[in-house]
Coordinates of C-alpha atoms in Angstrom, one line a residue:
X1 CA 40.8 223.2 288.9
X2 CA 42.0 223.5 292.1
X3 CA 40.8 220.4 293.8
X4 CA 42.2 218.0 291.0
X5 CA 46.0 218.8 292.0
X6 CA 46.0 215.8 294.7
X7 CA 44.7 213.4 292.2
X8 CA 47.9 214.6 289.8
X9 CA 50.7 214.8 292.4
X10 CA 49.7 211.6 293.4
X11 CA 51.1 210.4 290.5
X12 CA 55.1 209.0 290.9
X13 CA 57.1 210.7 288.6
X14 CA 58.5 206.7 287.2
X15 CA 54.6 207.0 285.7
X16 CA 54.3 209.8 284.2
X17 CA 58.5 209.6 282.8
X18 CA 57.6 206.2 281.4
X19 CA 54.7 208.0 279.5
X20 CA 56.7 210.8 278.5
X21 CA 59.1 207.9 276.8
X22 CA 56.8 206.5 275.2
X23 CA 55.6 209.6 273.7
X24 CA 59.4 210.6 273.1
X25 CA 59.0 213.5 275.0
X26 CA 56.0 214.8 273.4
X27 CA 54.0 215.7 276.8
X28 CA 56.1 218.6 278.1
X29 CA 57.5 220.1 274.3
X30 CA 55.1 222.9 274.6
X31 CA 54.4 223.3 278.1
X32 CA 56.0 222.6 281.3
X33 CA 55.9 219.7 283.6
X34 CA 54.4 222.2 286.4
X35 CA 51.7 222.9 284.2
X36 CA 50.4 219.3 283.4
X37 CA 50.8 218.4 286.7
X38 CA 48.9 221.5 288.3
X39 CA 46.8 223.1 285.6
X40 CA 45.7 220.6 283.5
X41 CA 44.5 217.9 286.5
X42 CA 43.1 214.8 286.7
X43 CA 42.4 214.7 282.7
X44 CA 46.2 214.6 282.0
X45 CA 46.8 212.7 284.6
X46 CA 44.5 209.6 283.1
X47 CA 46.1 209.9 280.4
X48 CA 49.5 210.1 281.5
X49 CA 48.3 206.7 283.3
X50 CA 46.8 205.5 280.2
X51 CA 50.1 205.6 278.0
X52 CA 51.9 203.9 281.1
X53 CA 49.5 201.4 281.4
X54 CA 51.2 198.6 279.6
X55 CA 53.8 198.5 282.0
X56 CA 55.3 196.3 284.7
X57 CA 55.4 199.2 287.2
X58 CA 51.5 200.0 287.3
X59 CA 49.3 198.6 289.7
X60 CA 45.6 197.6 288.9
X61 CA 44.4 200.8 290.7
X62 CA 46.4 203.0 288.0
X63 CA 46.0 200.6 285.2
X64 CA 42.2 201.0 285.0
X65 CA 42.4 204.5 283.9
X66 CA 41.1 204.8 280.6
X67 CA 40.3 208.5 279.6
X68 CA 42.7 209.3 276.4
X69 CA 43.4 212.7 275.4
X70 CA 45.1 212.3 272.0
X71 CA 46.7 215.6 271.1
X72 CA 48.6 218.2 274.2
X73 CA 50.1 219.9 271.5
X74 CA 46.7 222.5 271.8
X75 CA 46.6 222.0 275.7
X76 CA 47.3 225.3 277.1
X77 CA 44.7 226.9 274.7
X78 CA 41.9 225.0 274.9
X79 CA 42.4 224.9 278.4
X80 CA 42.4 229.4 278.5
X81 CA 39.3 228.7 276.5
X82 CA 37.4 226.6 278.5
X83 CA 37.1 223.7 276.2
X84 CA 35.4 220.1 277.7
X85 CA 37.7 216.9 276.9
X86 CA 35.4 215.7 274.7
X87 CA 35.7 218.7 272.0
X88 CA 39.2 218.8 272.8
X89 CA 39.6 215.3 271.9
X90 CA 37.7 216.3 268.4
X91 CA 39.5 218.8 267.6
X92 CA 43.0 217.0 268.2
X93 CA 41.8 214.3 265.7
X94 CA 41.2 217.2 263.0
X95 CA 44.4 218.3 263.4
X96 CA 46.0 214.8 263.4
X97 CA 44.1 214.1 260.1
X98 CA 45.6 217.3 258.4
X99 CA 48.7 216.9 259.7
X100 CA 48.8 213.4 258.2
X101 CA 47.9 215.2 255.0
X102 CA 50.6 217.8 255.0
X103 CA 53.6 214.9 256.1
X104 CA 52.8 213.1 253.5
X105 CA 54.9 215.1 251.5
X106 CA 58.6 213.2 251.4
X107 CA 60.1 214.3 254.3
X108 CA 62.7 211.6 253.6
X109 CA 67.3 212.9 253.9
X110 CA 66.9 212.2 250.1
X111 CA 64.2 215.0 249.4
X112 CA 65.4 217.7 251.8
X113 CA 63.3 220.2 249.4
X114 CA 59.5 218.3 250.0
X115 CA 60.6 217.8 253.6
X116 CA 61.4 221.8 254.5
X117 CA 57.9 222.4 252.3
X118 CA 56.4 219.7 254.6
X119 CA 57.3 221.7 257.7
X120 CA 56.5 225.4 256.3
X121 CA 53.1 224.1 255.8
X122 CA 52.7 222.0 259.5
X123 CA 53.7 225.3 260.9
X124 CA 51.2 227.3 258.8
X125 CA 48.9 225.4 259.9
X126 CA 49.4 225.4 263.7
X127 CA 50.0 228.8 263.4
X128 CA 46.2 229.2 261.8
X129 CA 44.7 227.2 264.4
X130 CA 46.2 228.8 267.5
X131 CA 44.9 231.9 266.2
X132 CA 41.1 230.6 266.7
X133 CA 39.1 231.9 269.2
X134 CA 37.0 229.8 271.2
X135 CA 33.6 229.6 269.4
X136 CA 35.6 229.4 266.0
X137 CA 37.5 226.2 268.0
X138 CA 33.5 224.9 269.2
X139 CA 32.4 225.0 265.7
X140 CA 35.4 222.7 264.1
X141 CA 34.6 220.3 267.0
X142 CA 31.0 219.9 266.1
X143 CA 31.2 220.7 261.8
X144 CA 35.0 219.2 261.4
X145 CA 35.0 222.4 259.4
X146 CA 37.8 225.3 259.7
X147 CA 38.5 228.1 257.5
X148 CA 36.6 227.0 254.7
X149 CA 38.3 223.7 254.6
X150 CA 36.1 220.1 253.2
X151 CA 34.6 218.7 256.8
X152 CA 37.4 216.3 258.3
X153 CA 36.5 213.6 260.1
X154 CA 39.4 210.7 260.9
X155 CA 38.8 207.1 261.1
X156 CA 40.5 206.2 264.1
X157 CA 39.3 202.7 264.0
X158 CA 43.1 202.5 261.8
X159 CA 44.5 204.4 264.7
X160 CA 44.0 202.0 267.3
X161 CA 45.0 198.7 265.7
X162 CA 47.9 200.4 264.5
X163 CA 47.7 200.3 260.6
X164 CA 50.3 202.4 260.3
X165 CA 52.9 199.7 261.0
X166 CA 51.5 197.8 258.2
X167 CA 51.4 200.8 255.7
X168 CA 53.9 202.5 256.6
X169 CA 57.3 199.9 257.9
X170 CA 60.9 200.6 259.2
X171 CA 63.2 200.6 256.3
X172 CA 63.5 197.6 254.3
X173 CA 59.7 196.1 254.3
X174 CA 57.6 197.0 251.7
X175 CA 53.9 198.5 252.7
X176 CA 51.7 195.7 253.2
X177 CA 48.1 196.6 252.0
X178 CA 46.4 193.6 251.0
X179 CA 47.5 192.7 247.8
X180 CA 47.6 189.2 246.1
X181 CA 44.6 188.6 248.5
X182 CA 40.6 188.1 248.5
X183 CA 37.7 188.4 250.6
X184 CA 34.1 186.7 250.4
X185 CA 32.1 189.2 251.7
X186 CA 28.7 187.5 252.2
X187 CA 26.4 190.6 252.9
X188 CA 23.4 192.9 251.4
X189 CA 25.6 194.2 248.4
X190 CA 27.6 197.3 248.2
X191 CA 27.1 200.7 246.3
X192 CA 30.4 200.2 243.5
X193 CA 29.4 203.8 242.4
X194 CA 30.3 205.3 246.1
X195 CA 33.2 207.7 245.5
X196 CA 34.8 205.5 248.5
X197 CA 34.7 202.5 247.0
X198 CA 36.1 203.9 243.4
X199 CA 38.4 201.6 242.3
X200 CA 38.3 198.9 244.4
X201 CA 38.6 195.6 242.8
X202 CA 35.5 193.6 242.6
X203 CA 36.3 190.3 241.1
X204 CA 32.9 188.4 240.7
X205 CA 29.1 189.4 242.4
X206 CA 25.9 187.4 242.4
X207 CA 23.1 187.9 244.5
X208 CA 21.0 185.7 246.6
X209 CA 17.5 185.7 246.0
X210 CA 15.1 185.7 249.1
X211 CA 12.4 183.4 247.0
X212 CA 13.4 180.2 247.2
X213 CA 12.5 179.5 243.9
X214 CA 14.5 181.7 241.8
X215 CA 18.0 180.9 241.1
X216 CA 21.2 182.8 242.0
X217 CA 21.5 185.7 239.7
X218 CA 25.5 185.2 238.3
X219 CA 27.7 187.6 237.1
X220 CA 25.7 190.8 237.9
X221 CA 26.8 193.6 235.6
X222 CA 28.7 196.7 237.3
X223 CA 25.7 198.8 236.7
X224 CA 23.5 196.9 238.2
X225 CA 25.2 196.0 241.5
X226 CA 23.8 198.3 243.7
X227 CA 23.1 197.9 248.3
X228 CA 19.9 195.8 248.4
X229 CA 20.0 197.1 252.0
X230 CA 19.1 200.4 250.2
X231 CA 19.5 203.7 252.8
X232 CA 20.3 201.1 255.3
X233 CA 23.8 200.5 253.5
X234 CA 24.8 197.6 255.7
X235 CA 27.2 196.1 253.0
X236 CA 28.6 199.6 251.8
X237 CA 29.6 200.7 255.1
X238 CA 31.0 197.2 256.1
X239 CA 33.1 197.3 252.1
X240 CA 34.4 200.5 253.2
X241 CA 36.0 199.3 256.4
X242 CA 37.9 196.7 254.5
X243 CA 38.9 197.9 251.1
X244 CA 38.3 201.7 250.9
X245 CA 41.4 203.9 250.1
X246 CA 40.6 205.8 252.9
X247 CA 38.7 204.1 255.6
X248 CA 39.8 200.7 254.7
X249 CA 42.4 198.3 255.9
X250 CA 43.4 196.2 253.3
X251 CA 42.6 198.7 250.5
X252 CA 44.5 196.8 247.4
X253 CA 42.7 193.2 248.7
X254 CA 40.2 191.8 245.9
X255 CA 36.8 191.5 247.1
X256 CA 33.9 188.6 245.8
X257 CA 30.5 189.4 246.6
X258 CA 27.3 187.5 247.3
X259 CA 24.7 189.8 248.2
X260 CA 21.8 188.8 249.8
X261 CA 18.1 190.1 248.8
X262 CA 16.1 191.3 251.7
X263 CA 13.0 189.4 252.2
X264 CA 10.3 191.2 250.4
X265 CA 8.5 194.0 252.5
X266 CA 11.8 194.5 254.6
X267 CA 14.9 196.1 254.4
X268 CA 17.6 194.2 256.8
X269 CA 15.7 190.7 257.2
X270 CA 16.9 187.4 255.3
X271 CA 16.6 183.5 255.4
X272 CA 19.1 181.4 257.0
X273 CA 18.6 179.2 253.7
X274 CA 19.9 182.3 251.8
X275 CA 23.2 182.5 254.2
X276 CA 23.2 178.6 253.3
X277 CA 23.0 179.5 249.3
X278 CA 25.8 182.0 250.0
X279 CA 27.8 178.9 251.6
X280 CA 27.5 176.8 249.0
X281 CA 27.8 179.0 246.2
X282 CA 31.8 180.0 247.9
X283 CA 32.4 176.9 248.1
X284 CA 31.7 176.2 244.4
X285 CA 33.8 179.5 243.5
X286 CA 36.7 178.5 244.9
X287 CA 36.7 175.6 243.4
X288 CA 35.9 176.5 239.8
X289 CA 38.4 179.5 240.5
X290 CA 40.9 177.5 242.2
X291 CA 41.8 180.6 244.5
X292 CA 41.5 179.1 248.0
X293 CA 45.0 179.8 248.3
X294 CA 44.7 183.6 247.8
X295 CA 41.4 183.8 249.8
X296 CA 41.8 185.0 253.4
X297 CA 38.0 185.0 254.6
X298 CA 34.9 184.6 254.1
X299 CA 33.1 187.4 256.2
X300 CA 29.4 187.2 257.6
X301 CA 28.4 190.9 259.4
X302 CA 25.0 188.8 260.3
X303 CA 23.3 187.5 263.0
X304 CA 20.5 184.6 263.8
X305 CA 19.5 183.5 267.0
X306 CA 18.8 179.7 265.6
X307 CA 21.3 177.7 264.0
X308 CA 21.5 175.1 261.3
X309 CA 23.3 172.1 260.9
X310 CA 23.1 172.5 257.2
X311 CA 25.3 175.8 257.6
X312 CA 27.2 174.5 260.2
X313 CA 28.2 171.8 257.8
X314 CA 29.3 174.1 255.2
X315 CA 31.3 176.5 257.1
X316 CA 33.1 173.3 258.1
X317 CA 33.5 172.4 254.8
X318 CA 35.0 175.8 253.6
X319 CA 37.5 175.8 257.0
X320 CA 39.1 172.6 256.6
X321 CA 38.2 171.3 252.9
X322 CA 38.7 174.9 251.6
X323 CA 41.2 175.7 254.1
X324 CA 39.2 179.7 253.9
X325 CA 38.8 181.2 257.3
X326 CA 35.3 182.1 258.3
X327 CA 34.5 185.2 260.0
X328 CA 31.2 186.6 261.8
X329 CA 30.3 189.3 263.9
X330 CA 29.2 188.2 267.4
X331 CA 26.0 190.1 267.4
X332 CA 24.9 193.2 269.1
X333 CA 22.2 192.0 271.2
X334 CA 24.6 190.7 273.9
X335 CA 24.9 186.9 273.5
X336 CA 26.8 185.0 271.1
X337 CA 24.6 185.0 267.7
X338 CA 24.8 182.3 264.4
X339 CA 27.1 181.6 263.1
X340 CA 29.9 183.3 265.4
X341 CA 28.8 180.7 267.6
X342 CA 30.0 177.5 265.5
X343 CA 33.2 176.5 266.5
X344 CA 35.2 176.6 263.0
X345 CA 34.1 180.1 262.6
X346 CA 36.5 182.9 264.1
X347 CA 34.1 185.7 266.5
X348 CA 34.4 189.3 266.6
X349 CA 33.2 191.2 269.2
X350 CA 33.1 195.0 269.7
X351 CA 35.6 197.3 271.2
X352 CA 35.0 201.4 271.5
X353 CA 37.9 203.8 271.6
X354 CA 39.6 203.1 274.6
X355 CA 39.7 199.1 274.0
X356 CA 36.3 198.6 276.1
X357 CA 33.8 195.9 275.3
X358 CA 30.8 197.2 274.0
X359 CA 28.2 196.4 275.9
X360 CA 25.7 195.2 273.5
X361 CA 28.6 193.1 271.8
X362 CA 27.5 189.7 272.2
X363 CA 29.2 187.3 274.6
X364 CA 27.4 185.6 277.4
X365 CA 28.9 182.2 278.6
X366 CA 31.2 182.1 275.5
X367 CA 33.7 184.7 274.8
X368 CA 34.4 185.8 271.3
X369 CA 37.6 184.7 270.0
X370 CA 38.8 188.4 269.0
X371 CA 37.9 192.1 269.3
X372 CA 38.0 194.8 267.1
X373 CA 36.6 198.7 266.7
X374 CA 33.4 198.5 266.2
X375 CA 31.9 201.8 268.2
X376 CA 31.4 204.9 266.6
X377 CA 33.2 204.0 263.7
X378 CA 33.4 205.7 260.4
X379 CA 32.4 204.3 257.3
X380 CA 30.8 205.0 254.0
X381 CA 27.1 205.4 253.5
X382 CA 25.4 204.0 250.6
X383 CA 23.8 207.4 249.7
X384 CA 26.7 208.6 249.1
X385 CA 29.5 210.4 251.9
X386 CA 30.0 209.2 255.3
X387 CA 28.5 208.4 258.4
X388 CA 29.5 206.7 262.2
X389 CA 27.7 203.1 263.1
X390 CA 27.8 201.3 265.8
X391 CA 27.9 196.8 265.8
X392 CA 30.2 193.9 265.8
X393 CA 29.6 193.6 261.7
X394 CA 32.2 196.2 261.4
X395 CA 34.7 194.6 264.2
X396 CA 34.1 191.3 262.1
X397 CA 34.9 193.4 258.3
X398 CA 38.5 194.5 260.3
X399 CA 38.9 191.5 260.8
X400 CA 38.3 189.3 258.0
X401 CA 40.7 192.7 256.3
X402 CA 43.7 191.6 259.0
X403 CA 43.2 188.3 257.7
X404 CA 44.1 189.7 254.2
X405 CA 46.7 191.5 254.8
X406 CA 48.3 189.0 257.1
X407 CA 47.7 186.1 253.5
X408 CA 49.2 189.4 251.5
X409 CA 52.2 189.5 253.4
X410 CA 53.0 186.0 253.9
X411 CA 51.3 183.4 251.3
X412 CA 52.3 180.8 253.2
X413 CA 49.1 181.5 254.9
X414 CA 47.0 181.3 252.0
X415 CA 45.4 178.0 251.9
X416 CA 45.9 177.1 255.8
X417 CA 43.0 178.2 258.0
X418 CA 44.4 176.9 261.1
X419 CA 47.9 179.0 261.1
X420 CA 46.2 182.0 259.6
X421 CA 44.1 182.4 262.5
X422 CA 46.5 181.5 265.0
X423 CA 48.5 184.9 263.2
X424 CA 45.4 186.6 263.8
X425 CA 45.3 185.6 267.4
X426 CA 49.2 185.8 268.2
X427 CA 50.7 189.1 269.5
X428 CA 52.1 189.7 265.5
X429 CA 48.2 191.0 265.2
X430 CA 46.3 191.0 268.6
X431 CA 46.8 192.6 271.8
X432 CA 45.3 190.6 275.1
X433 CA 42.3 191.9 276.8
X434 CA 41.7 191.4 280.6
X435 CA 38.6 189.2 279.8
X436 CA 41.2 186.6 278.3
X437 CA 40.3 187.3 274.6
X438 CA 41.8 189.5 272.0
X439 CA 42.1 192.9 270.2
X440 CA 43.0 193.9 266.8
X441 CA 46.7 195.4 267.0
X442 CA 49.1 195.7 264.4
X443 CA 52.1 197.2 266.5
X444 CA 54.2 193.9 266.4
X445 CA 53.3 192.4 262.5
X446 CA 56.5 193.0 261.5
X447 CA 58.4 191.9 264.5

């Protein structure tokens, strides 16, 4: 460790005190500034650089540090043990997601009773895991198992856009979770029966026949609705990300689904005339429904690499004659796919955890408008319990969920494409990237 002490007192102490603001102190409450600085290395020192990085005083050379080490609370230990950054960084979001759990409790002046309870049990449980040896510390970062407790794993894709500030407000703002609004997701169906999706409130559901000749099945029973993706999951997963409880970010938002049938003999392949059927059939709902108002998005997780003017036509029609916003992932095969491509339609690309561009996110000569998580992110699988995926359809489901909660907290929106999106791609909801688009961030939606 040694040789990684000039790369940490290299470091100006203004950096590293603007970091330790930011984290109020946080950095040195369990172990001294001598021993980040000389112990720990280089690792803490990107990351001391990476919570500093949004400020003034950084240069580009210390601004382009992007390791992040989420939890020092468990530093000094893993460290004695010999534990890599990356199963540190595991096992810190374990704890994170149990702590969460065990705050939950009131811990509000009014219920000073839940709030001592809240803190026996946080110190329990630090207690338990500083008494871990090494291997039983290895094990939780590659299970998400400890002590016989249910595997944990955390979906830090609401971590980074900050959905905390919309669930959880200063005093005086109610929690914003996506009530009042709706959601076309236009997609393979979902599993309703996935113990994720449980309650979540599916107001109509047809499905899109790949034969041409048979007619939209309407008003699919509840039994019946099932992923036509089958093991694939593709709509499960991408339902989960926007109105699952747990993994979801706009989990009281109403949801309207037209799935789309596989052509026969595969399991992920469909006809652009199907997307076109899906169009057209939206379009009709929200008129028969009269509900353009309350609809936020119509989301497409799909990708072609032709395009129709047919489709182009309608998504034009359900932006400014619907006044709906339309929503598409970008693609994963690293150029801008249809429909992301057509101009009324709002792009998502691709971020990972540390707010870099996925490679395979698609792009090229035209930038997607906005970014979202979309690497290694945790959703639902359609065989039931979880599973991580990589792809912009899941940056493009975040998305089309901001755009929910931003119609659920101000209904102003609903019913005006143009200013919604213009929320969505203002600082109350995006951050900027260097490349001149955007990223999902909810810091400032209440500002």
């Amino acid at each position: 460790m040694q040789n990684l002490i000039p790369y940490v007192v290299a470091i100006p102490d203004k950096y590293i005190n603007e970091a330790d603001r930011r984290l109020g102190g946080a950095i040195y409450k369990k172990a001294g500034r001598r021993f980040f600085r000389e112990v720990l290395g280089n690792q803490v020192a990107s990351r001391i650089l990476y919570l500093a990085s949004d400020t003034a005083i950084l240069d580009r050379h210390y601004a382009s540090s992007r390791l992040i080490i989420r939890d020092y609370d468990y530093l000094p230990l893993a460290v004695a043990h010999g534990l890599t950054p990356k199963e540190l960084d595991i096992i810190s979001r374990h704890t994170d997601v149990i702590k969460d759990s065990i705050l939950e409790v009131d811990n509000s002046e009014d219920d000073k009773h839940n709030g001592a309870e809240a803190d026996r049990n946080l110190k329990g449980f630090e207690q338990r895991l500083l008494a871990m040896t090494a291997n039983e510390l290895r094990d939780w970062a590659q299970s998400g198992q400890s002590a016989g407790q249910d595997a944990v794993q955390r979906p830090w894709h609401l971590d980074q856009i900050n959905a905390r500030a919309v669930r959880f407000p200063s005093k005086g703002r109610s929690p914003c979770l996506g009530k009042g609004s709706r959601i076309i997701l236009i997609d393979f169906g979902i599993n309703v029966q996935h113990p994720l999706l449980n309650g979540v409130n599916i107001i109509d559901y047809v499905e899109i026949p790949s034969d041409l000749r048979t007619p939209i099945r309407r008003a699919i029973p509840i039994s019946q609705r099932r992923d036509l993706h089958g093991n694939g999951g593709h709509g499960t997963f991408v339902a989960s990300l926007m109105v699952s409880d747990q993994l979801g970010l706009a989990p009281e938002a109403e949801l309207v689904v037209a799935a789309l049938e596989p052509i026969e003999g595969t399991t992920n392949r469909i006809r652009l005339t199907q997307l076109l059927d899906a169009l057209r059939w939206s379009a009709e709902y929200l008129d028969k429904h009269n509900c353009a108002e309350q609809t936020a998005a119509v989301n497409m997780s799909l990708e072609f690499s032709q395009r129709d003017p047919t489709i182009e036509r309608y998504l034009e029609i359900l932006r400014r004659a619907r006044q709906t916003l339309p929503v598409a992932a970008s693609g994963n095969h690293g150029r801008l796919a249809f429909p992301a491509r057509v101009p009324e339609v709002l792009s998502v690309g691709a971020v990972d955890v540390g707010r870099v561009i996925w490679p395979q996110s698609g792009r090229d000569d035209v930038e997607p408008l906005l970014y979202a998580p979309g690497v290694n992110v945790l959703g639902a699988h359609s065989g039931g319990g979880v599973e991580v995926r990589s792809g912009t359809s899941y940056s493009s489901a975040l998305v089309s969920a901001a755009a929910a909660l931003s119609v659920s907290a101000d209904r102003r929106l609903g019913g005006n494409s143009d200013e919604l999106k213009g929320l969505l791609l203002s600082d109350a909801v995006s951050r900027p990237l260097p490349c001149g688009a955007r990223a999902l961030d909810f810091s400032n939606f209440w500002a």
